Amino acid sequence: MSSIGPPVEPGGETADAAAAAALSPRPARADARPRPAAVGRAVAVLVLVAVAAVVPLFGPSAVLEDTGEARVPGTEGITFLRTVLFGALCVQLGEVFVARVAARVPGARDGAAPARWGCWAAVAGCAAALGLAAFVAGGNLVPHQLSDLDVGGLSGTRDGRLALIEVNAFVVAALCARSRRPDSAVLPLAAVIVAEALRAHPPAEDTPLIGSGLTLVHLTCAALWAGGLLYALRTVRTLRTRAPEAGVAVLTRYARAAALLFAAITATGIVSTLRRMPPGTVTDQLTETAYGRTLLAKVLLVTVVAVLALLARRRLGRSPKGRTAAAYAPARVEVVVLALVVAVSALLTVVPLPIRW
């Protein structure tokens, strides 16, 4: 005796089940629309690129207006290249720094680490260093054709040798980033910092070694601070679902180190400023010289960054364990303002030095 039931389709499903499946809405494809995380990363990159372009384009004209100081040839281009170079240094050195901090947090080792940008940063830094080397090879003038470049003469001048060191150091840093030991990029990045410190204080300057030492500490701490915050926030975002408490620990440890870095940046910045501008002339030069105006803009931006850092740290201490949303928002704004600080710092290396009245 055959059983009575709904007719069966050839594929094994009943007619009712097949009809229900046909009428039910199909699940949306995963790639039907951009994911919010991908859109957010794209917007963040565009914002940082815009920041890196706006200051070099409009900064020199703004700070040099009505000062009577001569504009260095190619100021906008050099400022942009130095912004890229400093930014690349920050990204890769900050990754190494915070990756070592996260390695000491047990929960962070169990979660997935964010993808490293060190190799791409080193490539960008190498491109910027090549552009700056071309400027030096052109006799510190903007080259308009290949015949204007004296590439062979780079090794014969101090600035040329320093430019070559930076190019080669970024090449080695890129190779280290692609190796099994990406943290080994610390050595070539240190060479870049030393080259920048020496370039900023030529032998003709009074006590150039003291100035280079101050710049060495200042630039190292600034790169660790800015780049470290970027990678710390990326680490927190990666760990927020698997190990949120570990993300809090990483951000907290970074914040403690950042306080010491900020103190070192402030101290070296004050001493360097007093070496450039004697105490009795600081007030006038901050408003009447391009160097002073740029320095004033940098101080104001660093003050904003310090306020945002204190706000983030305060919210981090008050937020429930394992939650970082309260501190995440001001920290993200802090990253953008730090990008402005990097661009203004690059402009500071291009404008004419103040006259010691």
Short mmCIF file of C-alpha atoms in Angstrom, two decimals:
data_model
loop_
_atom_site.label_atom_id
_atom_site.label_comp_id
_atom_site.label_asym_id
_atom_site.label_seq_id
_atom_site.Cartn_x
_atom_site.Cartn_y
_atom_site.Cartn_z
CA MET A 1 0.00 0.00 0.00
CA SER A 2 1.48 3.26 -1.07
CA SER A 3 1.62 6.15 1.40
CA ILE A 4 -0.29 9.33 0.71
CA GLY A 5 1.72 12.55 0.72
CA PRO A 6 2.63 15.58 -1.32
CA PRO A 7 4.13 14.93 -4.72
CA VAL A 8 7.87 14.59 -4.82
CA GLU A 9 10.04 16.50 -7.29
CA PRO A 10 12.71 14.64 -9.21
CA GLY A 11 15.42 16.24 -7.09
CA GLY A 12 13.95 14.71 -3.90
CA GLU A 13 12.16 17.84 -2.56
CA THR A 14 8.42 18.06 -2.13
CA ALA A 15 6.48 20.46 -4.29
CA ASP A 16 5.65 22.66 -1.27
CA ALA A 17 9.29 22.83 -0.20
CA ALA A 18 10.38 23.69 -3.73
CA ALA A 19 7.76 26.44 -3.95
CA ALA A 20 8.79 27.85 -0.60
CA ALA A 21 12.42 27.87 -1.65
CA ALA A 22 11.53 29.62 -4.89
CA LEU A 23 9.52 32.33 -3.10
CA SER A 24 12.00 32.93 -0.27
CA PRO A 25 14.43 35.82 -0.83
CA ARG A 26 17.89 34.82 -1.91
CA PRO A 27 20.73 35.73 0.42
CA ALA A 28 22.67 38.73 -0.71
CA ARG A 29 26.07 38.06 -2.16
CA ALA A 30 28.98 38.92 0.07
CA ASP A 31 30.50 41.06 -2.64
CA ALA A 32 27.27 42.83 -3.61
CA ARG A 33 28.36 45.98 -1.80
CA PRO A 34 31.64 47.16 -0.31
CA ARG A 35 32.15 46.08 3.27
CA PRO A 36 32.16 48.91 5.84
CA ALA A 37 35.66 47.98 7.00
CA ALA A 38 37.04 48.20 3.46
CA VAL A 39 35.28 51.51 2.86
CA GLY A 40 36.62 52.87 6.14
CA ARG A 41 40.18 51.90 5.27
CA ALA A 42 39.85 53.49 1.83
CA VAL A 43 38.51 56.72 3.33
CA ALA A 44 41.31 56.77 5.91
CA VAL A 45 43.95 56.38 3.22
CA LEU A 46 42.38 59.14 1.13
CA VAL A 47 42.31 61.48 4.14
CA LEU A 48 45.97 60.83 4.90
CA VAL A 49 46.94 61.34 1.24
CA ALA A 50 44.97 64.61 1.17
CA VAL A 51 46.74 65.76 4.32
CA ALA A 52 50.11 64.89 2.78
CA ALA A 53 49.25 66.94 -0.32
CA VAL A 54 47.52 70.01 1.16
CA VAL A 55 50.35 71.17 3.42
CA PRO A 56 53.09 70.99 0.73
CA LEU A 57 50.87 72.75 -1.81
CA PHE A 58 49.65 75.67 0.30
CA GLY A 59 51.96 75.69 3.32
CA PRO A 60 55.04 77.37 1.80
CA SER A 61 53.07 80.32 0.39
CA ALA A 62 51.24 80.81 3.68
CA VAL A 63 54.31 80.85 5.93
CA LEU A 64 56.52 82.90 3.56
CA GLU A 65 53.98 85.64 2.89
CA ASP A 66 55.23 89.13 3.88
CA THR A 67 58.40 87.78 5.50
CA GLY A 68 60.84 89.01 2.85
CA GLU A 69 62.56 85.61 2.87
CA ALA A 70 63.59 83.88 -0.34
CA ARG A 71 61.74 80.77 -1.41
CA VAL A 72 63.85 77.66 -1.93
CA PRO A 73 63.47 76.34 -5.52
CA GLY A 74 60.98 73.48 -5.61
CA THR A 75 59.74 74.07 -2.05
CA GLU A 76 56.38 72.40 -2.67
CA GLY A 77 57.88 69.28 -4.24
CA ILE A 78 60.59 68.90 -1.61
CA THR A 79 58.05 69.33 1.18
CA PHE A 80 55.87 66.63 -0.35
CA LEU A 81 58.80 64.22 -0.74
CA ARG A 82 59.91 64.80 2.85
CA THR A 83 56.35 64.26 4.04
CA VAL A 84 56.27 60.90 2.28
CA LEU A 85 59.71 60.00 3.63
CA PHE A 86 58.81 60.88 7.23
CA GLY A 87 55.46 59.13 6.90
CA ALA A 88 57.08 55.95 5.59
CA LEU A 89 59.57 56.03 8.46
CA CYS A 90 56.73 56.42 10.98
CA VAL A 91 54.63 53.58 9.56
CA GLN A 92 57.38 50.97 9.43
CA LEU A 93 59.14 51.88 12.68
CA GLY A 94 55.80 52.13 14.50
CA GLU A 95 54.82 48.66 13.30
CA VAL A 96 58.03 47.15 14.69
CA PHE A 97 57.56 48.96 17.99
CA VAL A 98 53.93 48.02 18.64
CA ALA A 99 54.38 44.48 17.28
CA ARG A 100 56.96 43.91 20.00
CA VAL A 101 54.62 45.44 22.58
CA ALA A 102 51.78 43.15 21.45
CA ALA A 103 54.06 40.11 21.55
CA ARG A 104 54.29 40.52 25.33
CA VAL A 105 50.49 40.42 25.74
CA PRO A 106 49.37 36.76 26.02
CA GLY A 107 45.95 37.23 24.47
CA ALA A 108 47.33 39.24 21.57
CA ARG A 109 49.59 36.36 20.54
CA ASP A 110 46.55 34.09 20.19
CA GLY A 111 44.67 36.48 17.89
CA ALA A 112 45.42 37.39 14.29
CA ALA A 113 47.85 40.27 13.86
CA PRO A 114 46.96 43.02 11.39
CA ALA A 115 48.64 42.92 8.02
CA ARG A 116 51.87 44.84 7.98
CA TRP A 117 52.32 47.84 5.72
CA GLY A 118 56.08 48.04 6.29
CA CYS A 119 57.11 46.86 2.84
CA TRP A 120 54.85 49.31 1.02
CA ALA A 121 55.96 52.09 3.37
CA ALA A 122 59.60 51.32 2.62
CA VAL A 123 58.89 51.38 -1.13
CA ALA A 124 57.23 54.79 -0.76
CA GLY A 125 60.13 56.01 1.36
CA CYS A 126 62.62 54.80 -1.25
CA ALA A 127 60.73 56.64 -4.00
CA ALA A 128 60.74 59.83 -1.93
CA ALA A 129 64.44 59.42 -1.13
CA LEU A 130 65.17 58.97 -4.86
CA GLY A 131 63.31 62.20 -5.59
CA LEU A 132 65.31 64.06 -2.96
CA ALA A 133 68.55 62.54 -4.28
CA ALA A 134 67.64 63.78 -7.77
CA PHE A 135 67.23 67.26 -6.35
CA VAL A 136 70.71 67.07 -4.76
CA ALA A 137 72.16 65.68 -8.00
CA GLY A 138 70.72 68.68 -9.81
CA GLY A 139 72.73 71.08 -7.66
CA ASN A 140 69.82 71.68 -5.24
CA LEU A 141 67.74 72.86 -8.17
CA VAL A 142 64.67 71.29 -9.72
CA PRO A 143 65.93 69.10 -12.61
CA HIS A 144 64.00 69.52 -15.85
CA GLN A 145 65.79 66.84 -17.86
CA LEU A 146 68.13 63.91 -17.29
CA SER A 147 71.16 65.90 -18.41
CA ASP A 148 70.64 68.20 -15.42
CA LEU A 149 71.47 65.34 -13.05
CA ASP A 150 75.01 64.62 -11.93
CA VAL A 151 74.35 61.18 -10.45
CA GLY A 152 78.03 60.29 -10.33
CA GLY A 153 78.74 63.38 -8.28
CA LEU A 154 76.43 62.35 -5.44
CA SER A 155 79.17 60.39 -3.72
CA GLY A 156 81.45 63.42 -3.83
CA THR A 157 79.33 65.67 -1.60
CA ARG A 158 78.11 65.31 1.96
CA ASP A 159 74.44 65.85 1.06
CA GLY A 160 74.77 63.43 -1.84
CA ARG A 161 76.22 60.67 0.33
CA LEU A 162 73.46 61.15 2.90
CA ALA A 163 70.85 60.97 0.14
CA LEU A 164 72.34 57.72 -1.16
CA ILE A 165 72.36 56.27 2.36
CA GLU A 166 68.63 56.96 2.69
CA VAL A 167 67.81 55.38 -0.69
CA ASN A 168 69.78 52.22 0.08
CA ALA A 169 68.47 52.05 3.65
CA PHE A 170 64.86 52.03 2.46
CA VAL A 171 65.69 49.31 -0.08
CA VAL A 172 67.12 47.16 2.72
CA ALA A 173 64.12 48.00 4.94
CA ALA A 174 61.76 46.76 2.21
CA LEU A 175 63.67 43.51 1.94
CA CYS A 176 63.60 43.09 5.72
CA ALA A 177 59.84 43.67 5.75
CA ARG A 178 59.40 40.80 3.27
CA SER A 179 61.69 38.45 5.19
CA ARG A 180 60.87 36.13 8.06
CA ARG A 181 62.21 38.71 10.49
CA PRO A 182 60.47 41.99 9.60
CA ASP A 183 61.65 43.55 12.87
CA SER A 184 65.20 43.55 11.48
CA ALA A 185 64.15 46.65 9.51
CA VAL A 186 65.06 48.63 12.63
CA LEU A 187 68.72 48.81 11.53
CA PRO A 188 68.21 50.37 8.06
CA LEU A 189 65.51 52.67 9.46
CA ALA A 190 67.99 53.81 12.11
CA ALA A 191 70.37 54.65 9.27
CA VAL A 192 67.68 56.86 7.71
CA ILE A 193 67.18 58.70 11.00
CA VAL A 194 70.93 59.22 11.44
CA ALA A 195 71.22 60.53 7.88
CA GLU A 196 68.34 62.96 8.46
CA ALA A 197 69.88 64.15 11.73
CA LEU A 198 73.23 64.81 10.05
CA ARG A 199 71.62 66.49 7.04
CA ALA A 200 69.69 68.90 9.26
CA HIS A 201 72.87 70.15 10.93
CA PRO A 202 75.76 70.78 8.49
CA PRO A 203 79.31 71.21 9.79
CA ALA A 204 79.16 75.00 9.32
CA GLU A 205 76.58 75.22 12.10
CA ASP A 206 77.60 75.89 15.69
CA THR A 207 77.95 72.61 17.63
CA PRO A 208 76.46 70.49 14.83
CA LEU A 209 76.87 67.23 16.77
CA ILE A 210 74.65 68.52 19.56
CA GLY A 211 72.01 69.55 17.04
CA SER A 212 72.22 66.19 15.28
CA GLY A 213 71.86 64.38 18.59
CA LEU A 214 68.74 66.37 19.47
CA THR A 215 67.24 65.70 16.03
CA LEU A 216 68.09 62.01 16.33
CA VAL A 217 66.16 61.65 19.58
CA HIS A 218 63.32 63.91 18.42
CA LEU A 219 62.78 62.12 15.10
CA THR A 220 63.05 58.64 16.62
CA CYS A 221 60.51 59.36 19.35
CA ALA A 222 58.15 61.10 16.91
CA ALA A 223 58.23 58.14 14.50
CA LEU A 224 57.56 55.66 17.30
CA TRP A 225 54.71 57.81 18.62
CA ALA A 226 52.91 58.48 15.33
CA GLY A 227 53.49 55.15 13.62
CA GLY A 228 52.98 53.22 16.84
CA LEU A 229 49.54 54.73 17.37
CA LEU A 230 48.47 53.77 13.85
CA TYR A 231 49.51 50.14 14.29
CA ALA A 232 48.11 50.00 17.84
CA LEU A 233 44.67 51.04 16.60
CA ARG A 234 44.86 48.49 13.78
CA THR A 235 45.79 45.84 16.34
CA VAL A 236 42.85 46.79 18.55
CA ARG A 237 40.50 46.58 15.57
CA THR A 238 41.82 43.11 14.69
CA LEU A 239 41.46 41.80 18.27
CA ARG A 240 38.08 43.34 19.07
CA THR A 241 36.14 40.14 18.38
CA ARG A 242 38.64 37.40 19.27
CA ALA A 243 40.47 38.94 22.22
CA PRO A 244 39.10 42.39 23.15
CA GLU A 245 40.83 42.42 26.52
CA ALA A 246 44.16 41.85 24.80
CA GLY A 247 43.42 44.85 22.56
CA VAL A 248 42.86 46.99 25.66
CA ALA A 249 46.18 45.77 27.07
CA VAL A 250 48.06 46.60 23.86
CA LEU A 251 46.58 50.10 23.68
CA THR A 252 47.27 50.68 27.38
CA ARG A 253 50.91 49.63 27.09
CA TYR A 254 51.33 51.81 24.04
CA ALA A 255 49.80 54.77 25.91
CA ARG A 256 52.31 54.38 28.74
CA ALA A 257 55.23 54.35 26.32
CA ALA A 258 53.71 57.25 24.37
CA ALA A 259 53.77 59.43 27.49
CA LEU A 260 57.55 58.97 27.75
CA LEU A 261 57.97 59.55 24.02
CA PHE A 262 55.96 62.77 24.23
CA ALA A 263 58.13 64.00 27.10
CA ALA A 264 61.29 63.34 25.08
CA ILE A 265 59.79 65.04 22.00
CA THR A 266 58.86 68.10 24.03
CA ALA A 267 62.24 68.41 25.73
CA THR A 268 64.29 68.01 22.54
CA GLY A 269 61.94 70.32 20.65
CA ILE A 270 62.33 73.12 23.21
CA VAL A 271 66.12 72.84 23.27
CA SER A 272 66.32 72.73 19.48
CA THR A 273 64.10 75.80 19.21
CA LEU A 274 66.27 77.77 21.63
CA ARG A 275 69.33 76.78 19.60
CA ARG A 276 67.70 78.13 16.45
CA MET A 277 66.08 81.17 18.05
CA PRO A 278 67.58 82.80 21.15
CA PRO A 279 65.03 83.33 23.98
CA GLY A 280 64.82 87.08 23.45
CA THR A 281 63.81 86.73 19.79
CA VAL A 282 61.37 83.80 19.96
CA THR A 283 58.23 85.92 20.28
CA ASP A 284 59.02 88.06 17.25
CA GLN A 285 60.29 85.25 15.06
CA LEU A 286 57.25 83.05 15.70
CA THR A 287 55.15 85.55 13.75
CA GLU A 288 57.64 87.30 11.44
CA THR A 289 59.64 84.40 9.96
CA ALA A 290 58.57 81.38 7.93
CA TYR A 291 60.42 79.05 10.30
CA GLY A 292 58.72 80.57 13.32
CA ARG A 293 55.26 80.41 11.76
CA THR A 294 55.73 76.79 10.78
CA LEU A 295 57.05 75.97 14.24
CA LEU A 296 54.06 77.72 15.82
CA ALA A 297 51.66 75.68 13.67
CA LYS A 298 53.47 72.50 14.69
CA VAL A 299 53.27 73.40 18.39
CA LEU A 300 49.54 74.07 18.13
CA LEU A 301 48.95 70.76 16.35
CA VAL A 302 51.03 68.84 18.89
CA THR A 303 48.99 70.48 21.65
CA VAL A 304 45.80 69.21 20.01
CA VAL A 305 47.34 65.74 19.75
CA ALA A 306 48.29 65.83 23.44
CA VAL A 307 44.73 66.76 24.43
CA LEU A 308 43.30 63.96 22.29
CA ALA A 309 45.79 61.49 23.78
CA LEU A 310 44.83 62.48 27.33
CA LEU A 311 41.14 62.17 26.46
CA ALA A 312 41.66 58.73 24.94
CA ARG A 313 43.70 57.52 27.90
CA ARG A 314 41.11 58.86 30.36
CA ARG A 315 38.27 57.14 28.52
CA LEU A 316 40.32 53.96 28.28
CA GLY A 317 40.74 53.91 32.05
CA ARG A 318 37.04 54.48 32.67
CA SER A 319 35.66 52.12 30.04
CA PRO A 320 34.53 48.60 31.01
CA LYS A 321 37.15 45.88 30.77
CA GLY A 322 37.53 44.63 27.23
CA ARG A 323 35.88 47.66 25.59
CA THR A 324 37.87 50.29 23.74
CA ALA A 325 35.13 52.09 21.79
CA ALA A 326 35.27 55.09 24.15
CA ALA A 327 38.98 55.62 23.53
CA TYR A 328 38.97 54.57 19.88
CA ALA A 329 37.26 57.70 18.50
CA PRO A 330 39.67 60.35 19.87
CA ALA A 331 42.62 58.11 19.05
CA ARG A 332 41.55 57.93 15.39
CA VAL A 333 41.33 61.72 15.24
CA GLU A 334 44.76 61.81 16.88
CA VAL A 335 46.19 59.78 13.98
CA VAL A 336 44.89 62.29 11.43
CA VAL A 337 46.28 65.26 13.39
CA LEU A 338 49.61 63.43 13.70
CA ALA A 339 49.63 63.13 9.92
CA LEU A 340 49.34 66.91 9.80
CA VAL A 341 52.21 67.18 12.27
CA VAL A 342 54.36 65.01 9.99
CA ALA A 343 53.57 67.22 6.99
CA VAL A 344 54.29 70.43 8.93
CA SER A 345 57.54 68.91 10.22
CA ALA A 346 58.53 68.24 6.62
CA LEU A 347 57.79 71.88 5.76
CA LEU A 348 59.93 72.96 8.71
CA THR A 349 62.97 71.32 7.10
CA VAL A 350 62.51 73.28 3.86
CA VAL A 351 61.76 76.87 4.94
CA PRO A 352 64.70 79.24 5.53
CA LEU A 353 66.35 78.95 8.92
CA PRO A 354 65.79 81.90 11.28
CA ILE A 355 68.47 84.55 11.63
CA ARG A 356 70.11 84.66 15.07
CA TRP A 357 69.43 88.28 15.96
#
